[in-house]
Short mmCIF file of N, CA and C in Angstrom, two decimals:
data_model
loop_
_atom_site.label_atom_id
_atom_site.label_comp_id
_atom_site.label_asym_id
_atom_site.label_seq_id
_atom_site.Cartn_x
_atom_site.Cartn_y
_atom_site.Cartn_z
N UNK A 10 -0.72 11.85 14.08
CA UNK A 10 -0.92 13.28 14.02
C UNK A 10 -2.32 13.59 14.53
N UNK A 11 -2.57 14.44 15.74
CA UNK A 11 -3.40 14.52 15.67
C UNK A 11 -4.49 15.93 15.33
N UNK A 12 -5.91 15.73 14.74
CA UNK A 12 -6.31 16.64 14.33
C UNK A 12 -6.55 18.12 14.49
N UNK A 13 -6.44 18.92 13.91
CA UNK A 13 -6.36 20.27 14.39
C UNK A 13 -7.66 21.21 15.16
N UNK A 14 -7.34 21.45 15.43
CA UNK A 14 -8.78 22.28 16.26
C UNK A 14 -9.08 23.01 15.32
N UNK A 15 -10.38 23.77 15.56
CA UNK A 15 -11.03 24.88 14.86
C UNK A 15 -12.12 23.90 14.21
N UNK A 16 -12.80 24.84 13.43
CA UNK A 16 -14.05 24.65 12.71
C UNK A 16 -13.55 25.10 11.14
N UNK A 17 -13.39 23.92 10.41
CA UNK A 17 -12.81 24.07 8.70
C UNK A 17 -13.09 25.15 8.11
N UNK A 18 -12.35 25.88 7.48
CA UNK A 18 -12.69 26.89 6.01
C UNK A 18 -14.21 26.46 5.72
N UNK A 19 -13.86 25.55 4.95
CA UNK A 19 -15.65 25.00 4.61
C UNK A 19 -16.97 25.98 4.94
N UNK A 20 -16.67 24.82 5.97
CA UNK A 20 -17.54 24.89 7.13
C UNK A 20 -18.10 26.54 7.61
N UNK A 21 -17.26 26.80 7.91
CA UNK A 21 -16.93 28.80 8.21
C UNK A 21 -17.52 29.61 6.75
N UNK A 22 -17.26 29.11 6.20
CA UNK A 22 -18.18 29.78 4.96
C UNK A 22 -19.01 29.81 4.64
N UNK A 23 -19.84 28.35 4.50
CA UNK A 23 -21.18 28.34 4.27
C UNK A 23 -21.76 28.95 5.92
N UNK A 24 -21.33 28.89 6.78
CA UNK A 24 -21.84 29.85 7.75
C UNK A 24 -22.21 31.35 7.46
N UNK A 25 -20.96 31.73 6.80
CA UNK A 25 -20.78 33.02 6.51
C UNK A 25 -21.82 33.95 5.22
N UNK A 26 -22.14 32.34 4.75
CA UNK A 26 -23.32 32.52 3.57
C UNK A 26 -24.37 32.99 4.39
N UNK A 27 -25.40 32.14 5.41
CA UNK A 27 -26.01 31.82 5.55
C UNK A 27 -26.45 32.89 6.41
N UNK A 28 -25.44 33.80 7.19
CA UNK A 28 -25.47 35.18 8.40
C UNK A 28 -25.25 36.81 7.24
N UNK A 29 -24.65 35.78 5.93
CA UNK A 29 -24.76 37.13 5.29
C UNK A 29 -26.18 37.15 4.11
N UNK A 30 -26.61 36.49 3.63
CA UNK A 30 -28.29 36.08 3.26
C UNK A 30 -29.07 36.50 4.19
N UNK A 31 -28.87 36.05 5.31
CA UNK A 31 -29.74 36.79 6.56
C UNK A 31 -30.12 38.44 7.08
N UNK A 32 -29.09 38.84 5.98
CA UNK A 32 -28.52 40.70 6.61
C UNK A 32 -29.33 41.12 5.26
N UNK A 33 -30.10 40.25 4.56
CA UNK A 33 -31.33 41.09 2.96
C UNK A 33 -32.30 41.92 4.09
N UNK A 34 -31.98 42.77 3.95
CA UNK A 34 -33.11 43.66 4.76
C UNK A 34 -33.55 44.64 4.02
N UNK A 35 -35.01 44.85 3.33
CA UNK A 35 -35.72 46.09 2.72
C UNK A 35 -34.86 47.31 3.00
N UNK A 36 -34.26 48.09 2.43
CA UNK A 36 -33.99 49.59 3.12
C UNK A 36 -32.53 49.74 2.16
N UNK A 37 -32.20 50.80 2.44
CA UNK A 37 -30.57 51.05 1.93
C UNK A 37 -30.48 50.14 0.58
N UNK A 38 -29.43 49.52 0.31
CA UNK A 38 -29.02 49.20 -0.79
C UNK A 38 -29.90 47.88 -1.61
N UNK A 39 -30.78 47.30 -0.06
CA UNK A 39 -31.80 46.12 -0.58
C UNK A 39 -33.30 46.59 -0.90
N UNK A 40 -33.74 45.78 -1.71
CA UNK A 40 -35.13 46.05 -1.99
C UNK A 40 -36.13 44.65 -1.23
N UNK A 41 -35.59 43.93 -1.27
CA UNK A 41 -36.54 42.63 -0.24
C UNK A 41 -35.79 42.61 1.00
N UNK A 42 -37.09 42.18 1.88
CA UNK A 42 -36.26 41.23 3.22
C UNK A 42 -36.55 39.47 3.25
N UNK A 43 -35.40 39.12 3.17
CA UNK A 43 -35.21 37.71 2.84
C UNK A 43 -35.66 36.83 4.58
N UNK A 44 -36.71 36.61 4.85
CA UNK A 44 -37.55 36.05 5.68
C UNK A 44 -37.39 34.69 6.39
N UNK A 45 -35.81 33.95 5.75
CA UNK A 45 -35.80 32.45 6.22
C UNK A 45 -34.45 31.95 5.22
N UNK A 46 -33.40 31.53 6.00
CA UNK A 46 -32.49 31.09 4.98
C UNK A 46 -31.80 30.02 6.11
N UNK A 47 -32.10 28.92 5.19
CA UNK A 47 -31.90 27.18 5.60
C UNK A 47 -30.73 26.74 4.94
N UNK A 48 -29.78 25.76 5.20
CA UNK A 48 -28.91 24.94 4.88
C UNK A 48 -29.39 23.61 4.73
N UNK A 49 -29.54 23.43 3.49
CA UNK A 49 -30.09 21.48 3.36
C UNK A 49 -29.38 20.91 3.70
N UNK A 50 -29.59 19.46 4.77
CA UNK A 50 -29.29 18.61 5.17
C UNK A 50 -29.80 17.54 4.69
N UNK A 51 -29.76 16.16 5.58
CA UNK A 51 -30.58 15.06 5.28
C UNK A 51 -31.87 15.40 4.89
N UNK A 52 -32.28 15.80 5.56
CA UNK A 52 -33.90 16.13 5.05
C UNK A 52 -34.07 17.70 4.27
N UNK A 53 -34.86 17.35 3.82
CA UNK A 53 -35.43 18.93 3.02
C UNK A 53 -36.17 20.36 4.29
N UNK A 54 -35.57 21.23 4.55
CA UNK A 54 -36.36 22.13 5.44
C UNK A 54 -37.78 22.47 4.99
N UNK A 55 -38.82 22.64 5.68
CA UNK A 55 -39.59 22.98 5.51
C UNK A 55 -39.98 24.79 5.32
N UNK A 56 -39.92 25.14 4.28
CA UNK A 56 -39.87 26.69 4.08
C UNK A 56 -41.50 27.05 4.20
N UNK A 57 -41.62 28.19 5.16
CA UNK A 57 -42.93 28.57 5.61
C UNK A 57 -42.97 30.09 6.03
N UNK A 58 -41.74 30.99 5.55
CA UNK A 58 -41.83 31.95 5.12
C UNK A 58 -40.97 32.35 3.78
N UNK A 59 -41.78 33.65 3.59
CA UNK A 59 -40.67 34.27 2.05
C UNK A 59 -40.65 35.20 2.19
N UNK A 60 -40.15 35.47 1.57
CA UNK A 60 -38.99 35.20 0.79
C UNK A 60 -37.70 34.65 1.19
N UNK A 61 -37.65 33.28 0.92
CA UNK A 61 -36.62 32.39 1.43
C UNK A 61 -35.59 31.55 0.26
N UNK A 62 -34.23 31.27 1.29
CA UNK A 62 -33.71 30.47 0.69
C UNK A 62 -32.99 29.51 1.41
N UNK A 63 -32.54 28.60 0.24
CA UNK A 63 -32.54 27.19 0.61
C UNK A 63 -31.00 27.00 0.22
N UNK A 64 -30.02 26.77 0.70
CA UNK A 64 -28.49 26.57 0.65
C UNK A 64 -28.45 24.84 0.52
N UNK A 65 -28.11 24.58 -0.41
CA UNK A 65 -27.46 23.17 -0.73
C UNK A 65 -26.11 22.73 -0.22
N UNK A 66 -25.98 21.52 0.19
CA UNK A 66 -24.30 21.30 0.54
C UNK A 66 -23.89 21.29 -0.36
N UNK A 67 -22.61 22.46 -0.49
CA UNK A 67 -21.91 22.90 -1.66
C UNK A 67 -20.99 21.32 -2.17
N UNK A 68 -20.78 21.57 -3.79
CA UNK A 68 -19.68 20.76 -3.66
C UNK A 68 -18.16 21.36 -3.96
N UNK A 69 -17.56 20.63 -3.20
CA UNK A 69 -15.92 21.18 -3.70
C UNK A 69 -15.11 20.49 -4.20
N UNK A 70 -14.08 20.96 -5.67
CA UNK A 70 -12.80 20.78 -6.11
C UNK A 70 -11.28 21.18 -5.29
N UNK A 71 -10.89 20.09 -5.16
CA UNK A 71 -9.05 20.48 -4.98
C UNK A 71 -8.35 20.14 -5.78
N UNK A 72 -7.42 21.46 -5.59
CA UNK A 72 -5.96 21.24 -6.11
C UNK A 72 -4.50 21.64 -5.44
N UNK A 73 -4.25 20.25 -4.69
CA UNK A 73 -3.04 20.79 -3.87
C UNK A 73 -1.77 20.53 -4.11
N UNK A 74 -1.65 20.98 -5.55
CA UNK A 74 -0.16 21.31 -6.13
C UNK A 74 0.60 22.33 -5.86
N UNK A 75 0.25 23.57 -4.58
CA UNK A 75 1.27 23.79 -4.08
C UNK A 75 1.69 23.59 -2.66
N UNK A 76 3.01 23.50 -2.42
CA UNK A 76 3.37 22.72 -1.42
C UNK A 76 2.57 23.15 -0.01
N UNK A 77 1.77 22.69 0.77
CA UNK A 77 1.49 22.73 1.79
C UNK A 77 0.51 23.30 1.96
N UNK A 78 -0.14 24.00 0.71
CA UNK A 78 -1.52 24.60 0.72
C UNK A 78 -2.64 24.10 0.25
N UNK A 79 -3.77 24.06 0.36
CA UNK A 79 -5.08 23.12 -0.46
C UNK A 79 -5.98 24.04 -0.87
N UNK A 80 -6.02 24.13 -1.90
CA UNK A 80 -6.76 25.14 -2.79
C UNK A 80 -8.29 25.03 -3.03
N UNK A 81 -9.14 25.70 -2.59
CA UNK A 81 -10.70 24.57 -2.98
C UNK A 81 -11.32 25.66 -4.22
N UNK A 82 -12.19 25.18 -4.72
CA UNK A 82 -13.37 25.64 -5.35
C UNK A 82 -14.67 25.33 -5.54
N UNK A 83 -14.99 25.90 -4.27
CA UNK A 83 -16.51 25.37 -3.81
C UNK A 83 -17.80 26.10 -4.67
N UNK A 84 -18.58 24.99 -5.16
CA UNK A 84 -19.70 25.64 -5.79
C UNK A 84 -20.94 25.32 -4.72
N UNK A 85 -22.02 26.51 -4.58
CA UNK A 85 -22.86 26.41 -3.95
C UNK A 85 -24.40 26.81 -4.96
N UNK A 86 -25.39 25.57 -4.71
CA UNK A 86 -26.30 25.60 -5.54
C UNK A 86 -27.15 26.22 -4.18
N UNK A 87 -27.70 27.38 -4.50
CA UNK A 87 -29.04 27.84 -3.60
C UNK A 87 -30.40 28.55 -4.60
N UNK A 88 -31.67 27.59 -4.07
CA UNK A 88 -32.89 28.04 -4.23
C UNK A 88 -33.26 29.57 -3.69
N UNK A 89 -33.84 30.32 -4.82
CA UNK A 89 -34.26 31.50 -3.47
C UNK A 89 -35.67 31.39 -4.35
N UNK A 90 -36.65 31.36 -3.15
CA UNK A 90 -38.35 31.60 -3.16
C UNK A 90 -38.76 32.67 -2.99
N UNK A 91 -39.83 32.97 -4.08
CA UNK A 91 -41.03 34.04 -3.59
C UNK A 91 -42.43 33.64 -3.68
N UNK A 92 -43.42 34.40 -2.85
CA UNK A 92 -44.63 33.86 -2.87
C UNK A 92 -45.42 35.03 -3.44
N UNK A 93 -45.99 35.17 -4.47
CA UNK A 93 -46.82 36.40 -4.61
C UNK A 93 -48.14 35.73 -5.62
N UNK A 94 -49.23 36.25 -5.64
CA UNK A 94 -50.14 36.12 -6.59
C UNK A 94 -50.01 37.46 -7.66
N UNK A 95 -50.50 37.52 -8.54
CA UNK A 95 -50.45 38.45 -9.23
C UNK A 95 -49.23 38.26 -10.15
N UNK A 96 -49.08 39.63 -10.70
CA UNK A 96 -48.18 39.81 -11.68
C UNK A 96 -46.69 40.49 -11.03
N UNK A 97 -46.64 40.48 -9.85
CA UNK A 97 -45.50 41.12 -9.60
C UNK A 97 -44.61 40.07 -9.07
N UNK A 98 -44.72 39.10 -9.47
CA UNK A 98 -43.28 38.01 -9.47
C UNK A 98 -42.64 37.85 -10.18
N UNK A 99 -41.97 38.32 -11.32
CA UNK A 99 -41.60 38.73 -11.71
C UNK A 99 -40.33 39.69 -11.15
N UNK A 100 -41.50 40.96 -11.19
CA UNK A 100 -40.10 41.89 -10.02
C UNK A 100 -39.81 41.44 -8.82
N UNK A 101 -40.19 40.91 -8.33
CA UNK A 101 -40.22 39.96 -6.78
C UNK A 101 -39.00 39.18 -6.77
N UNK A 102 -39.17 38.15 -7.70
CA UNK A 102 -37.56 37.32 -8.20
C UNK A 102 -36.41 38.18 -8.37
N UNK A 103 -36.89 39.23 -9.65
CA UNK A 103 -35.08 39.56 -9.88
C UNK A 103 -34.82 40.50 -8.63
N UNK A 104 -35.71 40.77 -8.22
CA UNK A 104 -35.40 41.92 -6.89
C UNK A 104 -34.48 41.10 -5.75
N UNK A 105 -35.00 39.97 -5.57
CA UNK A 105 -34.70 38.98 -4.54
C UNK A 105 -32.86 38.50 -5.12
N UNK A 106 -32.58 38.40 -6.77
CA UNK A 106 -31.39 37.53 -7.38
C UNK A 106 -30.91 39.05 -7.28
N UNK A 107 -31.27 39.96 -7.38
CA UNK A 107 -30.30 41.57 -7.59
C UNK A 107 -29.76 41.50 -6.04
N UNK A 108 -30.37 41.54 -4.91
CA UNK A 108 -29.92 41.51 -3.40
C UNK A 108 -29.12 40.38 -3.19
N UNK A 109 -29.49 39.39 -3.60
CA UNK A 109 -28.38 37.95 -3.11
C UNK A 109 -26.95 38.58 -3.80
N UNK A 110 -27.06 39.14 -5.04
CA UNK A 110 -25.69 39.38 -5.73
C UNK A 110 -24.91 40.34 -4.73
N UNK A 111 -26.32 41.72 -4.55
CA UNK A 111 -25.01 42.62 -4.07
C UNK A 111 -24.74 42.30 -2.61
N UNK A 112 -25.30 41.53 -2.17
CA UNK A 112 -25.01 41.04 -0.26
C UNK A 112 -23.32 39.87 -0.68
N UNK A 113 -23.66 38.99 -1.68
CA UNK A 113 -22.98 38.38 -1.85
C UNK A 113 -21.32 38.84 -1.88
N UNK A 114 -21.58 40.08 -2.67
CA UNK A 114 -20.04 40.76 -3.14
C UNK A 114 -20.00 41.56 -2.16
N UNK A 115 -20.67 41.93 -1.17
CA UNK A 115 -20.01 43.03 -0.37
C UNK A 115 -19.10 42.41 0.55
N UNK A 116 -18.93 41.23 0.71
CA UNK A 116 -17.70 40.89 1.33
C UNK A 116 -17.62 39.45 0.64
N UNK A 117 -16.71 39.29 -0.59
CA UNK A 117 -16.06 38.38 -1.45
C UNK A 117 -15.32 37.51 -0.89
N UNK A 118 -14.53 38.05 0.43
CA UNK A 118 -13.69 37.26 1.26
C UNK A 118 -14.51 35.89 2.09
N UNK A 119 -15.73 35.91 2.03
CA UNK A 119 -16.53 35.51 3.49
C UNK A 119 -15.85 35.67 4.30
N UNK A 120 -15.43 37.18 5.02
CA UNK A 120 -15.12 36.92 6.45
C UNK A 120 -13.51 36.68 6.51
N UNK A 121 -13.09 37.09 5.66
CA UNK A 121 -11.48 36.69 5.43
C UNK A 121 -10.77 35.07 4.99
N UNK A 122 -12.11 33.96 5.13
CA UNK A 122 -11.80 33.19 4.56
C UNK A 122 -11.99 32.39 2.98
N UNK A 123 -12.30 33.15 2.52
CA UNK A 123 -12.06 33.21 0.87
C UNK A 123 -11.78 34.21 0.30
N UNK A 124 -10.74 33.31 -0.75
CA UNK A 124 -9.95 34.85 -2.07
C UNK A 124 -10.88 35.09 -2.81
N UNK A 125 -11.88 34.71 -3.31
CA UNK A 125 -13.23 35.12 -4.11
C UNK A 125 -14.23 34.40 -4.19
N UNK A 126 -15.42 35.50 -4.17
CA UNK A 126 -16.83 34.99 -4.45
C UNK A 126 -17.40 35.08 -5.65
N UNK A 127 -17.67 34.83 -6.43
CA UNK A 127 -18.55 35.43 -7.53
C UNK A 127 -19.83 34.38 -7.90
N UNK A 128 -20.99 35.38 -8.04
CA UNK A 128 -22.37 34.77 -8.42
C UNK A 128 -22.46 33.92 -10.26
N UNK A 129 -22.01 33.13 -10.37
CA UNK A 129 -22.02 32.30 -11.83
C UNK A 129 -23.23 32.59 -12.63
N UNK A 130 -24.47 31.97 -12.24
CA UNK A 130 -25.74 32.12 -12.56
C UNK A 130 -26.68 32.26 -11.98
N UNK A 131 -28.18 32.68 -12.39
CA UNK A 131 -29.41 32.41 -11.66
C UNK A 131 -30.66 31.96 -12.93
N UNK A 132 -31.50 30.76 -12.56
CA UNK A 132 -32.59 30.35 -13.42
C UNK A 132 -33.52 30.63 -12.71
N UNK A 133 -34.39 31.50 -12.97
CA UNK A 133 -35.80 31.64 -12.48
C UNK A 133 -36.75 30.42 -13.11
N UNK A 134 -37.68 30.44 -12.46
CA UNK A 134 -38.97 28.82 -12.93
C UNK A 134 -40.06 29.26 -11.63
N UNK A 135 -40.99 28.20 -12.08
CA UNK A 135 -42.54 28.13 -11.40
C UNK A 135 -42.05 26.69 -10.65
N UNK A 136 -42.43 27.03 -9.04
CA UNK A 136 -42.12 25.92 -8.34
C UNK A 136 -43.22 24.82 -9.13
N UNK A 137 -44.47 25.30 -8.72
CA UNK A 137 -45.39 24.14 -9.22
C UNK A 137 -46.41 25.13 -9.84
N UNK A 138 -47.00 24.88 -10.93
CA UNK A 138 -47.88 25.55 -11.74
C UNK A 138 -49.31 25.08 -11.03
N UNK A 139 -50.17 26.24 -10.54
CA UNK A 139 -51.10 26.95 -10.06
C UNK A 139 -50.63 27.42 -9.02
N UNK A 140 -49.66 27.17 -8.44
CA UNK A 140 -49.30 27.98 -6.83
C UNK A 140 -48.69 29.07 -6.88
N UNK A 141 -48.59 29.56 -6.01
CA UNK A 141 -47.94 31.36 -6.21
C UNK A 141 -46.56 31.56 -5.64
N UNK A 142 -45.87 30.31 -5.69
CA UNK A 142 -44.05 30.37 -5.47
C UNK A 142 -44.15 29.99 -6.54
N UNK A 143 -42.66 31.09 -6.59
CA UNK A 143 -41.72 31.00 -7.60
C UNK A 143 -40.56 31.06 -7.21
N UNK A 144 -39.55 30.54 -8.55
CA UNK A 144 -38.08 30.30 -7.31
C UNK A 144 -36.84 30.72 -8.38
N UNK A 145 -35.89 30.39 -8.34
CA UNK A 145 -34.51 30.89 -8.90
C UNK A 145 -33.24 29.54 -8.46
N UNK A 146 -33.29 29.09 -9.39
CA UNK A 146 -31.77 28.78 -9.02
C UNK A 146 -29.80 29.47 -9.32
N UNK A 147 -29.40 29.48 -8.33
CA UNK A 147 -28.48 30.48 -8.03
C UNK A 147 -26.78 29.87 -7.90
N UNK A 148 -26.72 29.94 -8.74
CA UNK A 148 -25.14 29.15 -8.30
C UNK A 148 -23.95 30.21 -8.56
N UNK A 149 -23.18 29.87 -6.93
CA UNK A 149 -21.99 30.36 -6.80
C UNK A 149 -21.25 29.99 -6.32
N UNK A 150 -19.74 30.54 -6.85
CA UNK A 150 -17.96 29.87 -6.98
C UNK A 150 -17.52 30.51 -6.16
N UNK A 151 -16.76 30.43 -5.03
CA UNK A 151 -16.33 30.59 -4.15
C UNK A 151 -14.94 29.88 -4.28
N UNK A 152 -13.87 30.74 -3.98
CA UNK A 152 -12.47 29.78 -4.33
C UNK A 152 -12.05 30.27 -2.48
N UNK A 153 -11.22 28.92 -2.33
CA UNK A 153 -10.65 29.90 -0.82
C UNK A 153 -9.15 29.20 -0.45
N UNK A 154 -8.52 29.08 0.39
CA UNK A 154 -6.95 28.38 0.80
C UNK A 154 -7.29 28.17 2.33
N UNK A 155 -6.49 26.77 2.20
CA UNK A 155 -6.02 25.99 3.98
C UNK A 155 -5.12 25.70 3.94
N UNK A 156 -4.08 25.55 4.86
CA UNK A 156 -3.05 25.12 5.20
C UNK A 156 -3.45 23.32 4.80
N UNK A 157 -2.55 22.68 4.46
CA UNK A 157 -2.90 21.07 3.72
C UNK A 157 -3.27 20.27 5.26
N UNK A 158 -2.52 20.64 6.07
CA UNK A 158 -2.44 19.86 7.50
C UNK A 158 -3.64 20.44 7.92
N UNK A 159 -3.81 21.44 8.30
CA UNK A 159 -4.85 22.42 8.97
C UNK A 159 -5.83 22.78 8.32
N UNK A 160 -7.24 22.13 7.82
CA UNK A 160 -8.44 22.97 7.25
C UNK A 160 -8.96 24.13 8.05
N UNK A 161 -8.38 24.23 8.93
CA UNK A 161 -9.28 25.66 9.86
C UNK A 161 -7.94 26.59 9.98
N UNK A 162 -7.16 26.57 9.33
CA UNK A 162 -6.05 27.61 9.16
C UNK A 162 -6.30 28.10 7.64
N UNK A 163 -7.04 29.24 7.33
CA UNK A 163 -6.74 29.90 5.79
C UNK A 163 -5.89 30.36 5.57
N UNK A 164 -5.40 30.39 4.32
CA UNK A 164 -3.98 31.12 3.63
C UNK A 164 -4.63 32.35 2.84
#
């Protein structure tokens, strides 16, 4: 059999993360502009603007108990950074975890290839104590469908 063309569900999603994180723009419904948003790989990106974030390779659950479909539930762990001195990091963070949420839900589908998104949690913390990042960890469930043969065919 041979393999199917296209570029996987997966794959297409965390894309879809990564172009819709990118659209945090100050104005209208956002209050930050999100300045740098990376996908970790082998190596760690080097973040050198902020307000940024950092996308982890998600991990995913299956369950393909129904016939011919593969069900995932991908969790995605992402860092989001701010750099400020002073006392306004604080509002800086939740401002930054309030925009990831509502960018996040304005399209739940990613793009038509997932049945839902939803934001699970966020932990705010001090990257390193005396420096002026601060960060959030952010995890979200993403459920989506492929054809069992075809990962780049969604159901």
């Amino acid at each position: 059999m041979a393999w199917p063309a296209g570029i996987p569900v997966d794959q297409r999603i965390v894309s879809n993360l990564v172009t819709t994180l990118q659209g945090i723009v100050a104005g209208g419904v956002f209050k930050t502009t999100v300045r740098m948003v990376k996908v970790a790989g082998k190596d760690v990106p080097k973040l050198d603007s902020f307000p940024a974030i950092l996308i982890q390779q998600p991990r995913v659950t299956y369950d393909d108990r129904t016939a011919g479909i593969l069900r995932g539930d991908m969790f995605v762990m992402m860092q989001a950074v701010v750099r400020s001195d002073g006392d306004a990091i604080p509002s800086l963070l939740s401002d930054l975890i309030a925009d990831v949420r509502v960018a996040l839900l304005a399209d739940y589908t990613r793009g038509g290839d997932a049945q839902d998104t939803s934001m699970q949690s966020s932990e705010p913390y001090a990257l390193v104590d005396g420096y002026p990042l601060f960060g959030a960890d952010i995890q979200v469930s993403i459920l989506f469908r492929h054809l069992y043969a075809d990962p780049a065919t969604a159901t």
